[in-house]
Amino acid sequence: MVSRVIPVESFDLVVFGGTGDLARRKILPGLYRRFLAGQVPDDARIFGAARAEMDDAGFRQFVAEAIAEFGGSASRAAEDVARFLNRLHYVAIDAKGDSGWADLAKAMRPGVVRAFYFSVAPALFGDLAERLHRHGIASPESRIVVEKPFGRDLESARALNATLAEHFTEHQIYRIDHYLGKETVQNLMAVRFANILFEPLWNARHVDHVQITVAETVGVGGRGSYYDKSGAMRDMVQNHLMQLLCLIAMEPPYRFDPDAVRDEKLKVIHALEPVGPDDIVRGQYRGAGKGTRGSYCDDAENPESRTESYIALRVNIANWRWKGTPFYLRTGKKLRARASEIAIVFKEVPHSIFGDEEGWRENVLSIRLQPNEGMTLSVMIKEPGPGGMRLTEVPLDMSFAEALGEDGADIPDAYERLIMDVIRGNQTLFMRGDEVEAAWAWTDPIIAGWEARTDKPRGYDPGSSGPEDALMLLHRDGRRWREIRE
Ligand code: NDP
Ligand code: BG6
């Protein structure tokens, strides 16, 4: 299958923090891949902006190196890279000062889409927003893209929303949660709402429970100072896992339209019940020393740290569709495999006409986010051959990479897809301000619960499946976690 490429209008995109880690690893290589796909018009321009003094040539060299290192399977042909680099420029700008702004204002063209990617620390968002206005650079149609973390609690998220709202309206603000840009995450909506098959079963009458797992093999080394103030709850659950949960649990929106989708997600967040301490397991990897087998406290350079590098929760949704069907969420660093999966575990058949069949398993719809993006529906069939009616479980397997006719190389990275949505002016896959605030309103009391105590997170071995206690979270409900494997 050849993927359809939808052309976009011409644009001027300014990446504030254009020399930073996120720009180098994700944004700029992502733009290059979209360029190769024909989505960056000939006259589109991309500006890097940061304090460091640099000319266009220096920035182009920086981007060429970023493409070489992080371009994935994209062509490295010199002429392709050179054609892309021609679209790049650099402006030295201090978000907190006044130098560089007049140059940027002069460089902006009228009549094309203007987008400003704030790939800088959130403390600078207000400065950037204010100066974009003061220097007449932001027009009513301009868009700004802001990165996580979007606050660290409800109060700071509200303050950040208020700061941005001083200069931009909600329809101009694109809050990135890169999980929403993942191919499989969007496929979740297609599977749910473009097929008649699943919707009648998609409720507490037929679904026993849901498991959402985002397991990583990496530790926090290199970004320990950020992570130690955050932990898995703030870093992953409040945003990425929450978004996944919403997409599974939400009612069908009346249209695939930004506010229709976000209204439905918001209702799910409002319906989340508070989570008590018995329904939470926090963990911290504890090995010897630094490196692959090392310990969290060493990586975070804080020997007394009580921050969790792993968390598992049992979450209930108080509405008609889901009452009685728990959602089990878990995410952690330095686990046995990099594997992210949503598993919809269906209930048993009401009565087995085959008697107590040993091989019987419940049907599971497994949606693999990464790696090996795809979906598997496990169904029971008769074991082939003579010997009576013995049942066996077989997977109905669909790999998205195979379905796309490539080895996965054509699946766009989340960032490239989201940036193109910004240019197209489509906010469906971006978080709205009220959504972010509602997510913090649910998260804050959970964090306050453990901050009021003095216990440390449970230890787990690097390379394991997480702390033993997390197993109990399901065992006590007569359930078990699915294996974490690639
Ligand atoms: P870096 O520290 O690597 O880069 C920061 C960038 O901002 C640099 O280009 C820096 O250049 C520029 N900068 C710093 N101060 C100013 C200033 N006063 N005026 C203008 N530019 C400034 O950060 P990251 O790229 O890692 O992160 C950027 C944002 O993205 C952060 O909010 C982070 O939380 C978020 N994020 C990052 C992820 C990642 O994987 N890296 C993942 C998810 C979110 P200079 O010093 O020359 O000014
Ligand atoms: C980021 C978190 O938002 O997502 C990181 O800050 C995490 O801690 C990353 O490693 C995971 O993203 P992905 O796309 O690799 O699953």
Coordinates of C-alpha atoms and ligand atoms in Angstrom, one line a residue:
M1 CA 0.0 0.0 0.0
V2 CA 1.4 3.4 -0.9
S3 CA 0.8 6.1 1.7
R4 CA -1.0 9.2 0.5
V5 CA 0.9 12.4 1.1
I6 CA -1.3 15.4 1.7
P7 CA 0.4 18.6 0.5
V8 CA 0.5 21.5 2.9
E9 CA 0.5 25.2 2.4
S10 CA 3.8 27.1 2.5
F11 CA 5.0 28.0 5.9
D12 CA 7.6 29.9 8.0
L13 CA 8.4 27.7 11.0
V14 CA 10.6 29.0 13.8
V15 CA 12.0 26.5 16.2
F16 CA 13.0 28.3 19.4
G17 CA 15.6 26.0 21.0
G18 CA 16.6 25.0 17.5
T19 CA 20.0 23.9 18.7
G20 CA 18.7 21.8 21.6
D21 CA 18.4 18.1 22.1
L22 CA 14.8 17.8 21.1
A23 CA 15.3 19.8 17.9
R24 CA 18.4 17.7 17.1
R25 CA 16.9 14.3 17.7
K26 CA 13.3 14.7 16.7
I27 CA 12.1 18.0 15.2
L28 CA 14.7 18.7 12.6
P29 CA 15.2 15.1 11.3
G30 CA 11.4 14.7 11.4
L31 CA 11.0 17.8 9.1
Y32 CA 13.6 16.3 6.8
R33 CA 11.6 13.1 6.5
R34 CA 8.5 15.1 5.7
F35 CA 10.5 17.1 3.1
L36 CA 11.5 13.8 1.5
A37 CA 7.8 12.8 1.5
G38 CA 7.0 16.0 -0.5
Q39 CA 5.3 17.9 2.3
V40 CA 7.7 20.8 2.7
P41 CA 6.9 23.2 -0.2
D42 CA 9.8 24.6 -2.2
D43 CA 9.4 28.1 -0.6
A44 CA 8.8 26.9 3.0
R45 CA 11.4 28.1 5.5
I46 CA 12.6 26.7 8.8
F47 CA 14.3 29.0 11.2
G48 CA 16.4 27.8 14.2
A49 CA 16.5 30.3 17.0
A50 CA 18.6 30.2 20.2
R51 CA 21.1 32.4 22.0
A52 CA 24.3 30.9 20.6
E53 CA 25.8 33.1 17.8
M54 CA 25.7 31.1 14.6
D55 CA 25.1 31.9 10.9
D56 CA 22.9 30.0 8.5
A57 CA 25.9 27.8 7.4
G58 CA 26.6 26.8 11.0
F59 CA 23.0 25.9 11.6
R60 CA 22.8 23.9 8.3
Q61 CA 25.9 22.0 9.4
F62 CA 24.3 21.3 12.7
V63 CA 21.1 20.0 11.0
A64 CA 23.1 17.9 8.5
E65 CA 24.8 16.1 11.4
A66 CA 21.4 15.7 13.2
I67 CA 20.0 14.1 10.0
A68 CA 23.0 11.8 9.7
E69 CA 22.6 10.6 13.3
F70 CA 18.8 10.6 13.8
G71 CA 17.4 10.5 10.3
G72 CA 16.5 6.8 10.6
S73 CA 15.9 5.1 7.3
A74 CA 15.6 8.5 5.4
S75 CA 17.8 9.0 2.4
R76 CA 21.2 10.5 3.1
A77 CA 21.8 11.4 -0.6
A78 CA 23.8 14.6 -0.6
E79 CA 21.5 16.3 -3.0
D80 CA 18.4 15.5 -0.9
V81 CA 20.1 16.8 2.2
A82 CA 21.4 19.9 0.4
R83 CA 17.9 20.8 -1.0
F84 CA 16.5 20.5 2.5
L85 CA 19.2 22.6 4.1
N86 CA 18.5 25.4 1.6
R87 CA 15.3 26.0 3.4
L88 CA 17.0 26.5 6.8
H89 CA 18.0 29.7 8.4
Y90 CA 19.2 30.8 11.9
V91 CA 18.5 33.8 14.1
A92 CA 20.3 34.4 17.3
I93 CA 17.7 35.3 19.8
D94 CA 17.4 35.6 23.6
A95 CA 13.9 34.8 24.8
K96 CA 14.6 37.1 27.8
G97 CA 16.3 39.9 25.9
D98 CA 15.6 42.1 22.9
S99 CA 18.4 41.1 20.5
G100 CA 17.5 39.3 17.4
W101 CA 13.7 39.9 17.4
A102 CA 13.8 42.7 14.8
D103 CA 15.7 40.4 12.5
L104 CA 13.1 37.7 12.9
A105 CA 10.3 40.1 12.4
K106 CA 11.9 41.3 9.1
A107 CA 12.4 37.7 7.9
M108 CA 8.7 36.7 8.3
R109 CA 6.7 36.6 5.1
P110 CA 3.1 37.8 4.9
G111 CA 0.4 35.4 3.6
V112 CA 2.0 32.1 4.7
V113 CA 1.4 29.9 7.7
R114 CA 3.5 31.1 10.7
A115 CA 4.3 28.6 13.4
F116 CA 6.5 28.9 16.4
Y117 CA 7.8 25.8 18.1
F118 CA 8.7 26.5 21.8
S119 CA 11.4 23.8 22.2
V120 CA 12.8 25.5 25.3
A121 CA 12.3 25.2 29.0
P122 CA 8.6 26.1 30.0
A123 CA 9.9 28.9 32.1
L124 CA 10.6 30.7 28.8
F125 CA 7.2 30.2 27.2
G126 CA 5.8 33.5 28.6
D127 CA 8.8 35.5 27.5
L128 CA 8.6 34.1 24.0
A129 CA 4.8 34.6 23.7
E130 CA 5.1 38.2 24.9
R131 CA 8.0 39.1 22.6
L132 CA 6.4 37.5 19.6
H133 CA 3.6 40.0 20.1
R134 CA 5.6 43.0 21.1
H135 CA 7.7 42.7 18.0
G136 CA 4.6 42.2 15.7
I137 CA 5.7 38.7 14.7
A138 CA 2.6 36.8 15.8
S139 CA -0.5 37.3 13.7
P140 CA -4.0 36.1 14.7
E141 CA -3.5 33.0 12.5
S142 CA 0.0 32.1 13.9
R143 CA 0.4 28.9 15.8
I144 CA 2.6 28.1 18.8
V145 CA 3.7 24.6 19.7
V146 CA 4.5 23.9 23.3
E147 CA 6.3 20.9 24.7
K148 CA 5.8 18.9 27.9
P149 CA 6.2 19.2 30.8
F150 CA 3.0 21.3 30.8
G151 CA 3.2 22.2 34.4
R152 CA 4.1 20.0 37.4
D153 CA 0.7 20.3 39.1
L154 CA -2.7 21.9 38.6
E155 CA -1.6 25.2 39.9
S156 CA 1.4 25.5 37.6
A157 CA -0.5 24.2 34.6
R158 CA -3.2 26.9 35.2
A159 CA -0.5 29.5 35.4
L160 CA 1.1 28.4 32.2
N161 CA -2.3 28.3 30.4
A162 CA -3.0 31.8 31.7
T163 CA 0.4 33.1 30.5
L164 CA -0.1 31.7 27.0
A165 CA -3.7 33.0 27.0
E166 CA -2.5 36.5 27.4
H167 CA -1.1 36.4 23.9
F168 CA -2.7 33.5 22.1
T169 CA -6.2 32.1 21.8
E170 CA -6.8 28.4 22.5
H171 CA -7.1 27.6 18.8
Q172 CA -3.5 28.9 18.2
I173 CA -2.0 26.7 21.0
Y174 CA -0.7 23.2 20.1
R175 CA 0.3 21.3 23.3
I176 CA 2.3 18.3 22.2
D177 CA 1.9 14.9 23.6
H178 CA 3.9 12.9 21.2
Y179 CA 2.1 9.7 22.1
L180 CA -0.9 11.1 20.2
G181 CA 1.2 11.2 17.1
K182 CA 2.1 7.6 17.1
E183 CA 0.8 5.6 14.2
T184 CA -0.8 2.9 16.4
V185 CA -2.4 5.4 18.8
Q186 CA -4.3 6.9 15.9
N187 CA -5.1 3.4 14.6
L188 CA -6.8 2.8 17.9
M189 CA -9.4 5.4 16.9
A190 CA -9.7 3.9 13.4
V191 CA -10.2 0.4 14.9
R192 CA -12.8 1.6 17.3
F193 CA -14.7 4.0 15.2
A194 CA -14.3 2.7 11.6
N195 CA -15.4 -0.9 12.4
I196 CA -18.8 -2.2 13.6
L197 CA -17.1 -5.2 15.1
F198 CA -15.7 -3.8 18.3
E199 CA -18.1 -1.1 19.5
P200 CA -20.9 -3.5 20.8
L201 CA -18.3 -5.3 22.9
W202 CA -16.5 -2.2 24.1
N203 CA -17.9 -1.9 27.6
A204 CA -17.9 -3.3 31.1
R205 CA -20.4 -6.1 30.0
H206 CA -17.8 -7.7 27.7
V207 CA -14.4 -6.3 28.7
D208 CA -13.0 -7.8 31.9
H209 CA -10.2 -5.4 32.2
V210 CA -7.7 -3.2 30.3
Q211 CA -3.9 -3.2 30.6
I212 CA -1.8 -0.3 29.4
T213 CA 1.9 -0.9 29.6
V214 CA 4.7 1.4 28.5
A215 CA 7.9 -0.3 29.4
E216 CA 11.3 1.1 28.6
T217 CA 14.8 -0.4 28.9
V218 CA 16.6 3.0 29.3
G219 CA 17.3 4.5 32.7
V220 CA 17.3 8.1 33.7
G221 CA 21.0 8.6 33.3
G222 CA 21.7 11.9 31.5
R223 CA 18.4 13.5 32.5
G224 CA 18.4 12.6 36.2
S225 CA 18.0 16.2 37.5
Y226 CA 14.8 16.7 35.5
Y227 CA 13.5 13.2 36.1
D228 CA 14.1 13.2 39.9
K229 CA 11.8 16.1 40.3
S230 CA 9.2 14.4 38.1
G231 CA 9.0 10.6 38.4
A232 CA 7.0 8.2 36.4
M233 CA 3.6 9.6 37.5
R234 CA 4.3 13.2 36.2
D235 CA 6.6 12.1 33.3
M236 CA 4.5 9.4 31.8
V237 CA 1.1 8.8 33.5
Q238 CA -0.3 12.3 33.7
N239 CA 0.2 12.7 30.0
H240 CA 1.0 9.7 27.7
L241 CA -0.8 6.9 29.6
M242 CA -3.7 9.2 30.4
Q243 CA -4.1 10.0 26.7
L244 CA -4.1 6.3 25.8
L245 CA -6.6 5.6 28.5
C246 CA -8.9 8.4 27.1
L247 CA -8.8 7.0 23.6
I248 CA -9.8 3.6 24.7
A249 CA -12.4 4.7 27.2
M250 CA -14.0 7.7 25.4
E251 CA -17.5 7.7 23.8
P252 CA -17.5 8.0 20.0
P253 CA -17.1 11.7 19.1
Y254 CA -19.8 12.9 16.7
R255 CA -17.1 13.8 14.2
F256 CA -13.3 13.4 13.9
D257 CA -12.9 17.0 14.7
P258 CA -10.5 18.6 17.3
D259 CA -13.1 19.8 19.8
A260 CA -15.4 16.8 19.4
V261 CA -12.6 14.4 20.1
R262 CA -11.2 16.5 23.0
D263 CA -14.6 17.0 24.6
E264 CA -15.0 13.2 24.8
K265 CA -11.5 12.7 26.2
L266 CA -12.2 15.4 28.8
K267 CA -15.4 13.5 30.0
V268 CA -13.3 10.4 30.6
I269 CA -10.8 12.3 32.7
H270 CA -13.6 13.8 34.8
A271 CA -15.0 10.3 35.3
L272 CA -11.7 8.9 36.7
E273 CA -12.2 7.9 40.3
P274 CA -9.5 8.9 42.9
V275 CA -6.9 6.3 43.3
G276 CA -6.1 5.2 46.9
P277 CA -2.7 4.0 48.2
D278 CA -3.8 0.3 47.9
D279 CA -4.2 0.7 44.2
I280 CA -0.7 2.1 43.5
V281 CA 2.7 0.4 43.4
R282 CA 5.7 2.7 43.0
G283 CA 9.1 1.2 42.2
Q284 CA 12.7 2.3 41.8
Y285 CA 15.4 0.3 40.0
R286 CA 18.2 -0.8 42.4
G287 CA 21.3 -2.4 40.8
A288 CA 24.9 -1.9 41.7
G289 CA 26.6 1.3 40.5
K290 CA 25.8 3.2 37.2
G291 CA 25.2 1.8 33.7
T292 CA 22.8 -0.8 32.5
R293 CA 22.7 -2.7 35.8
G294 CA 23.0 0.4 37.9
S295 CA 20.7 2.0 40.4
Y296 CA 18.2 4.8 40.1
C297 CA 19.7 6.9 42.9
D298 CA 23.2 6.8 41.2
D299 CA 21.7 7.7 37.8
A300 CA 19.7 10.5 39.4
E301 CA 22.7 11.6 41.5
N302 CA 20.5 11.7 44.6
P303 CA 21.3 9.0 47.1
E304 CA 18.1 9.7 49.2
S305 CA 15.7 9.9 46.2
R306 CA 12.2 8.7 46.8
T307 CA 11.2 9.4 43.2
E308 CA 9.6 6.4 41.3
S309 CA 11.1 5.1 38.1
Y310 CA 8.2 2.7 37.9
I311 CA 4.5 2.9 38.7
A312 CA 1.5 0.6 38.4
L313 CA -2.0 1.7 39.2
R314 CA -5.5 0.3 39.2
V315 CA -7.8 3.0 37.8
N316 CA -11.6 2.9 37.8
I317 CA -13.8 5.0 35.5
A318 CA -17.2 6.0 37.0
N319 CA -19.5 6.0 34.1
W320 CA -22.1 3.6 32.5
R321 CA -19.7 2.2 30.0
W322 CA -16.9 1.2 32.3
K323 CA -18.2 0.8 35.8
G324 CA -16.7 -2.5 37.1
T325 CA -13.9 -2.8 34.4
P326 CA -10.6 -1.7 35.9
F327 CA -7.9 -0.2 33.8
Y328 CA -4.4 -1.3 35.0
L329 CA -1.6 1.1 34.0
R330 CA 2.1 0.5 34.4
T331 CA 5.2 2.2 33.1
G332 CA 8.8 2.1 34.1
K333 CA 12.5 2.6 33.2
K334 CA 15.1 -0.2 33.0
L335 CA 12.6 -2.9 32.5
R336 CA 13.2 -6.2 30.7
A337 CA 12.2 -4.9 27.2
R338 CA 11.1 -1.8 25.4
A339 CA 7.5 -2.7 24.8
S340 CA 4.3 -0.7 24.9
E341 CA 1.0 -2.3 24.6
I342 CA -2.7 -1.8 25.2
A343 CA -4.5 -5.0 26.0
I344 CA -8.3 -5.2 26.0
V345 CA -9.0 -8.4 27.9
F346 CA -12.5 -9.7 27.2
K347 CA -14.6 -11.7 29.6
E348 CA -15.1 -15.5 29.6
V349 CA -17.9 -17.0 27.5
P350 CA -21.0 -17.1 29.7
H351 CA -21.1 -20.9 29.5
S352 CA -18.5 -23.3 28.0
I353 CA -20.2 -26.0 25.9
F354 CA -16.9 -27.8 25.8
G355 CA -16.7 -28.4 29.6
D356 CA -13.6 -27.5 31.6
E357 CA -11.4 -27.0 28.6
E358 CA -7.8 -26.7 29.8
G359 CA -6.4 -24.7 26.9
W360 CA -9.1 -22.1 27.2
R361 CA -8.0 -18.5 27.2
E362 CA -9.9 -15.2 27.2
N363 CA -10.0 -13.2 23.9
V364 CA -7.5 -10.4 24.0
L365 CA -7.2 -7.5 21.6
S366 CA -3.6 -6.4 21.9
I367 CA -2.5 -3.1 20.3
R368 CA 1.2 -2.8 20.1
L369 CA 2.4 0.7 20.2
Q370 CA 6.1 -0.1 19.8
P371 CA 8.1 -1.8 18.7
N372 CA 6.5 -4.0 15.9
E373 CA 3.5 -1.7 15.7
G374 CA 0.4 -3.7 15.1
M375 CA -2.6 -5.5 16.5
T376 CA -3.4 -9.0 17.5
L377 CA -6.7 -10.5 18.4
S378 CA -6.4 -13.8 20.1
V379 CA -9.2 -16.2 19.4
M380 CA -9.9 -19.8 20.4
I381 CA -10.1 -22.4 17.6
K382 CA -10.2 -26.2 17.5
E383 CA -6.7 -27.7 17.6
P384 CA -6.2 -29.1 14.1
G385 CA -6.3 -32.8 13.5
P386 CA -8.1 -35.8 15.0
G387 CA -8.5 -36.5 18.7
G388 CA -11.7 -34.8 19.5
M389 CA -12.5 -31.2 20.3
R390 CA -9.4 -29.6 21.9
L391 CA -9.2 -25.9 21.9
T392 CA -6.2 -23.8 21.2
E393 CA -5.5 -20.1 21.0
V394 CA -4.4 -18.5 17.8
P395 CA -3.5 -14.9 17.0
L396 CA -5.2 -13.0 14.3
D397 CA -2.2 -10.8 13.6
M398 CA -1.8 -7.6 11.8
S399 CA 1.5 -5.9 11.6
F400 CA 1.1 -2.3 10.5
A401 CA 4.5 -2.3 8.9
E402 CA 3.6 -5.3 6.7
A403 CA 0.2 -3.8 6.0
L404 CA 1.9 -0.6 4.8
G405 CA 4.0 -2.8 2.5
E406 CA 7.3 -1.8 4.0
D407 CA 9.5 -2.9 6.8
G408 CA 8.1 -0.1 9.0
A409 CA 10.4 2.5 7.4
D410 CA 7.4 4.4 6.0
I411 CA 5.7 4.8 9.4
P412 CA 6.2 8.4 10.2
D413 CA 7.6 9.3 13.6
A414 CA 5.2 10.9 16.0
Y415 CA 6.9 14.3 15.8
E416 CA 6.9 14.6 12.1
R417 CA 3.2 13.9 11.9
L418 CA 2.4 16.3 14.6
I419 CA 4.4 19.2 13.1
M420 CA 2.6 18.7 9.8
D421 CA -0.7 18.9 11.7
V422 CA 0.4 22.2 13.2
I423 CA 1.0 23.5 9.7
R424 CA -2.3 22.2 8.5
G425 CA -4.0 23.8 11.5
N426 CA -5.4 20.6 12.8
Q427 CA -5.6 20.4 16.6
T428 CA -7.2 17.0 17.0
L429 CA -4.0 15.3 18.2
F430 CA -3.0 18.1 20.6
M431 CA -4.1 18.6 24.2
R432 CA -6.5 21.3 25.0
G433 CA -5.9 23.5 28.1
D434 CA -8.9 22.2 30.1
E435 CA -7.8 18.6 29.3
V436 CA -4.3 19.2 30.8
E437 CA -5.8 20.9 33.8
A438 CA -8.3 18.0 34.4
A439 CA -5.5 15.5 34.1
W440 CA -3.5 17.4 36.8
A441 CA -6.6 17.7 39.0
W442 CA -6.8 13.9 39.0
T443 CA -3.0 13.4 39.4
D444 CA -2.3 15.9 42.2
P445 CA -4.1 14.1 45.1
I446 CA -2.4 10.8 44.1
I447 CA 1.0 12.4 44.3
A448 CA 0.1 14.3 47.5
G449 CA -0.9 10.9 49.0
W450 CA 2.6 9.5 48.8
E451 CA 4.4 12.7 49.5
A452 CA 2.6 12.8 52.9
R453 CA 4.3 9.5 53.7
T454 CA 7.9 8.6 54.2
D455 CA 8.1 5.1 52.6
K456 CA 10.4 4.6 49.6
P457 CA 9.4 3.1 46.3
R458 CA 9.8 -0.7 46.1
G459 CA 13.1 -1.8 44.7
Y460 CA 13.3 -3.8 41.4
D461 CA 16.1 -5.3 39.5
P462 CA 17.1 -3.5 36.3
G463 CA 16.0 -5.8 33.4
S464 CA 13.1 -7.2 35.4
S465 CA 9.4 -6.7 35.0
G466 CA 9.2 -4.3 37.9
P467 CA 8.6 -4.7 41.6
E468 CA 7.0 -7.9 42.9
D469 CA 4.2 -5.9 44.6
A470 CA 3.0 -4.8 41.2
L471 CA 2.1 -8.5 40.4
M472 CA -0.1 -8.5 43.5
L473 CA -2.1 -5.5 42.2
L474 CA -3.6 -7.9 39.7
H475 CA -3.2 -11.2 41.5
R476 CA -5.5 -10.1 44.3
D477 CA -8.2 -9.4 41.6
G478 CA -7.6 -12.9 40.1
R479 CA -5.8 -11.5 37.1
R480 CA -2.2 -11.3 35.8
W481 CA -0.1 -8.9 33.9
R482 CA 0.8 -9.7 30.4
E483 CA 4.4 -10.5 29.8
I484 CA 6.6 -7.6 28.9
R485 CA 8.4 -8.6 25.7
E486 CA 9.3 -7.1 22.4
Ligands
NDP1 P1 18.1 21.6 25.7 O1 18.6 22.1 27.0 O2 18.9 20.5 24.9 O3 18.0 22.8 24.6 C1 17.5 24.1 25.0 C2 17.5 25.0 23.8 O4 16.9 26.2 24.2 C3 18.8 25.3 23.2 O5 18.7 25.4 21.8 C4 19.2 26.6 23.9 O6 20.2 27.2 23.1 C5 17.9 27.3 23.9 N1 17.7 28.3 24.9 C6 18.0 28.2 26.2 N2 17.8 29.4 26.8 C7 17.3 30.3 25.8 C8 17.0 31.6 25.8 N3 17.0 32.4 26.9 N4 16.5 32.2 24.7 C9 16.5 31.4 23.5 N5 16.9 30.2 23.5 C10 17.3 29.6 24.6 O7 16.6 21.2 25.9 P2 15.7 20.1 25.1 O8 15.9 20.3 23.7 O9 16.0 18.7 25.7 O10 14.2 20.4 25.6 C11 13.5 21.5 25.1 C12 12.1 21.5 25.6 O11 11.5 20.2 25.2 C13 12.0 21.4 27.2 O12 10.8 22.0 27.6 C14 11.9 19.9 27.5 O13 11.3 19.7 28.7 C15 11.1 19.5 26.3 N6 11.2 18.1 26.0 C16 12.4 17.5 25.6 C17 12.5 16.2 25.2 C18 13.8 15.6 24.8 O14 13.7 14.4 24.4 N7 14.9 16.4 24.8 C19 11.3 15.3 25.3 C20 10.1 16.0 25.6 C21 10.0 17.3 26.0 P3 21.1 28.4 23.7 O15 21.6 27.9 25.0 O16 22.1 28.7 22.7 O17 20.2 29.6 23.9
BG6_2 C1 9.0 11.3 27.2 C2 9.4 11.1 28.6 O1 7.9 12.2 27.2 O2 8.6 10.1 26.6 C3 10.6 10.1 28.7 O3 9.9 12.3 29.2 C4 10.3 8.8 27.9 O4 11.0 9.8 30.0 C5 9.7 9.1 26.6 O5 11.4 8.0 27.8 C6 9.2 7.9 25.9 O6 8.8 8.1 24.6 P1 8.8 7.0 23.5 O7 8.3 7.6 22.3 O8 10.3 6.6 23.3 O9 8.0 5.9 24.0

